[in-house]
Amino acid sequence: KAIAMPGLTPQQRGEALLDRARAAEALNDLPTARAKLNLAARDVAADPFYWYFSASLAMREGDAATARSSIAKALALAPKDPTVLFEAGHVAHATGDDDQARHYWRSAQDNDSGGAVGRAAAKAIELLGVTPTVKMAPGTSK
């Protein structure tokens, strides 16, 4: 009802649509979530949370290209936000770039040392483990 009422500023309208997108996603109604999110873009595309949520939703939708594009926009708007960095790590990991995932998670940890996101980022790094590298002795071949 609030969205249909007169008098809302564009920002308020966009935030209300973003809330509806979040509610639809929580109910596992991903098509409605994306539709509401797309409607919100006109009014809140300058909000890094819009892009963060778009990336997160895209991951659930199995759309890696949109996830990468959206998280890049969120990072451009909020390059030190631990929550954005944490999600960037998930996108990187899910798209096969574990080195980049570690980088983002370390940045999230550094920007929220002692906080909930920082602790979650440390755990993500721990769960990812260390990728071993094999070094050949000089003068040997594969």
mmCIF file of C-alpha atoms in Angstrom:
data_model
loop_
_atom_site.group_PDB
_atom_site.id
_atom_site.type_symbol
_atom_site.label_atom_id
_atom_site.label_comp_id
_atom_site.label_asym_id
_atom_site.label_seq_id
_atom_site.Cartn_x
_atom_site.Cartn_y
_atom_site.Cartn_z
ATOM 1 C CA LYS A 1 0.000 0.000 0.000
ATOM 2 C CA ALA A 2 2.803 2.401 0.825
ATOM 3 C CA ILE A 3 4.227 2.197 -2.684
ATOM 4 C CA ALA A 4 0.887 3.200 -4.218
ATOM 5 C CA MET A 5 0.363 6.150 -1.881
ATOM 6 C CA PRO A 6 1.069 9.657 -3.148
ATOM 7 C CA GLY A 7 3.749 11.706 -1.501
ATOM 8 C CA LEU A 8 6.594 9.222 -1.422
ATOM 9 C CA THR A 9 9.938 10.576 -2.500
ATOM 10 C CA PRO A 10 11.718 8.560 -5.181
ATOM 11 C CA GLN A 11 14.179 7.348 -2.522
ATOM 12 C CA GLN A 12 11.328 6.159 -0.281
ATOM 13 C CA ARG A 13 9.627 4.421 -3.200
ATOM 14 C CA GLY A 14 12.865 2.706 -4.175
ATOM 15 C CA GLU A 15 13.557 1.592 -0.608
ATOM 16 C CA ALA A 16 10.015 0.202 -0.312
ATOM 17 C CA LEU A 17 10.480 -1.757 -3.538
ATOM 18 C CA LEU A 18 13.840 -2.986 -2.292
ATOM 19 C CA ASP A 19 12.153 -4.170 0.916
ATOM 20 C CA ARG A 20 9.554 -6.016 -1.162
ATOM 21 C CA ALA A 21 12.347 -7.642 -3.166
ATOM 22 C CA ARG A 22 14.031 -8.754 0.058
ATOM 23 C CA ALA A 23 10.756 -10.161 1.377
ATOM 24 C CA ALA A 24 10.120 -12.075 -1.852
ATOM 25 C CA GLU A 25 13.658 -13.480 -1.759
ATOM 26 C CA ALA A 26 13.142 -14.592 1.846
ATOM 27 C CA LEU A 27 10.023 -16.448 0.681
ATOM 28 C CA ASN A 28 12.102 -18.069 -2.090
ATOM 29 C CA ASP A 29 10.115 -16.231 -4.770
ATOM 30 C CA LEU A 30 13.144 -15.289 -6.828
ATOM 31 C CA PRO A 31 11.279 -14.061 -9.950
ATOM 32 C CA THR A 32 9.249 -11.586 -7.878
ATOM 33 C CA ALA A 33 12.365 -10.552 -5.984
ATOM 34 C CA ARG A 34 14.171 -9.741 -9.241
ATOM 35 C CA ALA A 35 11.126 -7.931 -10.651
ATOM 36 C CA LYS A 36 10.811 -5.709 -7.562
ATOM 37 C CA LEU A 37 14.548 -5.118 -7.526
ATOM 38 C CA ASN A 38 14.472 -4.053 -11.176
ATOM 39 C CA LEU A 39 11.687 -1.589 -10.389
ATOM 40 C CA ALA A 40 13.710 -0.165 -7.488
ATOM 41 C CA ALA A 41 16.726 0.496 -9.724
ATOM 42 C CA ARG A 42 15.314 3.747 -11.062
ATOM 43 C CA ASP A 43 15.223 5.248 -7.579
ATOM 44 C CA VAL A 44 18.052 3.621 -5.594
ATOM 45 C CA ALA A 45 20.720 2.551 -8.088
ATOM 46 C CA ALA A 46 23.221 4.799 -6.300
ATOM 47 C CA ASP A 47 22.803 2.746 -3.110
ATOM 48 C CA PRO A 48 25.532 0.105 -2.723
ATOM 49 C CA PHE A 49 23.060 -2.147 -0.890
ATOM 50 C CA TYR A 50 20.936 -2.286 -4.044
ATOM 51 C CA TRP A 51 23.898 -3.758 -5.937
ATOM 52 C CA TYR A 52 24.931 -5.985 -3.023
ATOM 53 C CA PHE A 53 21.441 -7.464 -2.923
ATOM 54 C CA SER A 54 21.364 -7.793 -6.713
ATOM 55 C CA ALA A 55 24.602 -9.811 -6.581
ATOM 56 C CA SER A 56 23.328 -11.998 -3.768
ATOM 57 C CA LEU A 57 20.055 -12.622 -5.574
ATOM 58 C CA ALA A 58 21.872 -13.370 -8.826
ATOM 59 C CA MET A 59 23.917 -16.035 -7.037
ATOM 60 C CA ARG A 60 20.689 -17.681 -5.895
ATOM 61 C CA GLU A 61 19.370 -17.407 -9.457
ATOM 62 C CA GLY A 62 22.476 -19.080 -10.852
ATOM 63 C CA ASP A 63 23.388 -15.969 -12.860
ATOM 64 C CA ALA A 64 27.135 -15.547 -12.372
ATOM 65 C CA ALA A 65 27.471 -12.731 -14.928
ATOM 66 C CA THR A 66 24.897 -10.557 -13.148
ATOM 67 C CA ALA A 67 26.429 -11.410 -9.787
ATOM 68 C CA ARG A 68 29.898 -10.300 -10.939
ATOM 69 C CA SER A 69 28.575 -7.122 -12.548
ATOM 70 C CA SER A 70 26.411 -6.204 -9.571
ATOM 71 C CA ILE A 71 29.093 -6.796 -6.945
ATOM 72 C CA ALA A 72 31.537 -4.737 -9.012
ATOM 73 C CA LYS A 73 29.085 -1.818 -8.854
ATOM 74 C CA ALA A 74 28.607 -2.284 -5.103
ATOM 75 C CA LEU A 75 32.389 -2.302 -4.635
ATOM 76 C CA ALA A 76 32.729 0.875 -6.713
ATOM 77 C CA LEU A 77 30.198 2.623 -4.463
ATOM 78 C CA ALA A 78 31.415 1.197 -1.139
ATOM 79 C CA PRO A 79 34.932 -0.226 -1.557
ATOM 80 C CA LYS A 80 35.572 -0.613 2.186
ATOM 81 C CA ASP A 81 32.159 -1.818 3.327
ATOM 82 C CA PRO A 82 32.771 -5.169 5.057
ATOM 83 C CA THR A 83 29.395 -6.571 4.047
ATOM 84 C CA VAL A 84 29.990 -5.731 0.379
ATOM 85 C CA LEU A 85 33.509 -7.167 0.561
ATOM 86 C CA PHE A 86 32.206 -10.333 2.203
ATOM 87 C CA GLU A 87 29.653 -10.852 -0.575
ATOM 88 C CA ALA A 88 32.320 -10.082 -3.179
ATOM 89 C CA GLY A 89 34.280 -12.972 -1.694
ATOM 90 C CA HIS A 90 31.301 -15.280 -2.124
ATOM 91 C CA VAL A 91 30.831 -14.212 -5.729
ATOM 92 C CA ALA A 92 34.522 -14.712 -6.478
ATOM 93 C CA HIS A 93 34.539 -18.138 -4.827
ATOM 94 C CA ALA A 94 31.364 -19.253 -6.587
ATOM 95 C CA THR A 95 32.786 -18.190 -9.944
ATOM 96 C CA GLY A 96 36.034 -20.083 -9.400
ATOM 97 C CA ASP A 97 38.431 -17.337 -8.293
ATOM 98 C CA ASP A 98 39.543 -18.481 -4.844
ATOM 99 C CA ASP A 99 42.517 -16.107 -4.732
ATOM 100 C CA GLN A 100 40.205 -13.142 -5.283
ATOM 101 C CA ALA A 101 37.758 -14.570 -2.722
ATOM 102 C CA ARG A 102 40.551 -14.681 -0.120
ATOM 103 C CA HIS A 103 41.494 -11.100 -0.977
ATOM 104 C CA TYR A 104 37.938 -9.832 -0.489
ATOM 105 C CA TRP A 105 37.440 -11.823 2.703
ATOM 106 C CA ARG A 106 40.733 -10.540 4.131
ATOM 107 C CA SER A 107 39.626 -6.997 3.287
ATOM 108 C CA ALA A 108 36.270 -7.610 4.968
ATOM 109 C CA GLN A 109 38.081 -8.974 7.995
ATOM 110 C CA ASP A 110 40.436 -5.964 8.095
ATOM 111 C CA ASN A 111 37.551 -3.498 7.780
ATOM 112 C CA ASP A 112 35.495 -5.173 10.503
ATOM 113 C CA SER A 113 38.093 -6.583 12.872
ATOM 114 C CA GLY A 114 36.247 -7.949 15.871
ATOM 115 C CA GLY A 115 32.844 -7.504 14.234
ATOM 116 C CA ALA A 116 30.414 -10.156 13.044
ATOM 117 C CA VAL A 117 31.277 -9.724 9.360
ATOM 118 C CA GLY A 118 35.007 -9.782 10.113
ATOM 119 C CA ARG A 119 34.607 -13.031 12.062
ATOM 120 C CA ALA A 120 32.518 -14.561 9.269
ATOM 121 C CA ALA A 121 35.155 -13.539 6.721
ATOM 122 C CA ALA A 122 37.900 -15.158 8.814
ATOM 123 C CA LYS A 123 35.831 -18.339 8.980
ATOM 124 C CA ALA A 124 35.263 -18.264 5.202
ATOM 125 C CA ILE A 125 39.014 -18.014 4.649
ATOM 126 C CA GLU A 126 39.565 -20.881 7.063
ATOM 127 C CA LEU A 127 36.951 -23.049 5.349
ATOM 128 C CA LEU A 128 38.412 -22.279 1.942
ATOM 129 C CA GLY A 129 41.768 -23.587 3.081
ATOM 130 C CA VAL A 130 45.027 -23.100 1.331
ATOM 131 C CA THR A 131 45.423 -24.157 -2.270
ATOM 132 C CA PRO A 132 48.731 -26.016 -2.522
ATOM 133 C CA THR A 133 51.101 -25.093 -5.287
ATOM 134 C CA VAL A 134 53.687 -27.456 -6.696
ATOM 135 C CA LYS A 135 57.081 -26.057 -7.544
ATOM 136 C CA MET A 136 59.304 -27.982 -9.867
ATOM 137 C CA ALA A 137 62.971 -28.356 -9.079
ATOM 138 C CA PRO A 138 65.230 -26.350 -11.404
ATOM 139 C CA GLY A 139 66.034 -28.260 -14.564
ATOM 140 C CA THR A 140 62.987 -30.586 -14.359
ATOM 141 C CA SER A 141 59.930 -30.610 -16.539
ATOM 142 C CA LYS A 142 56.359 -31.676 -15.989
#
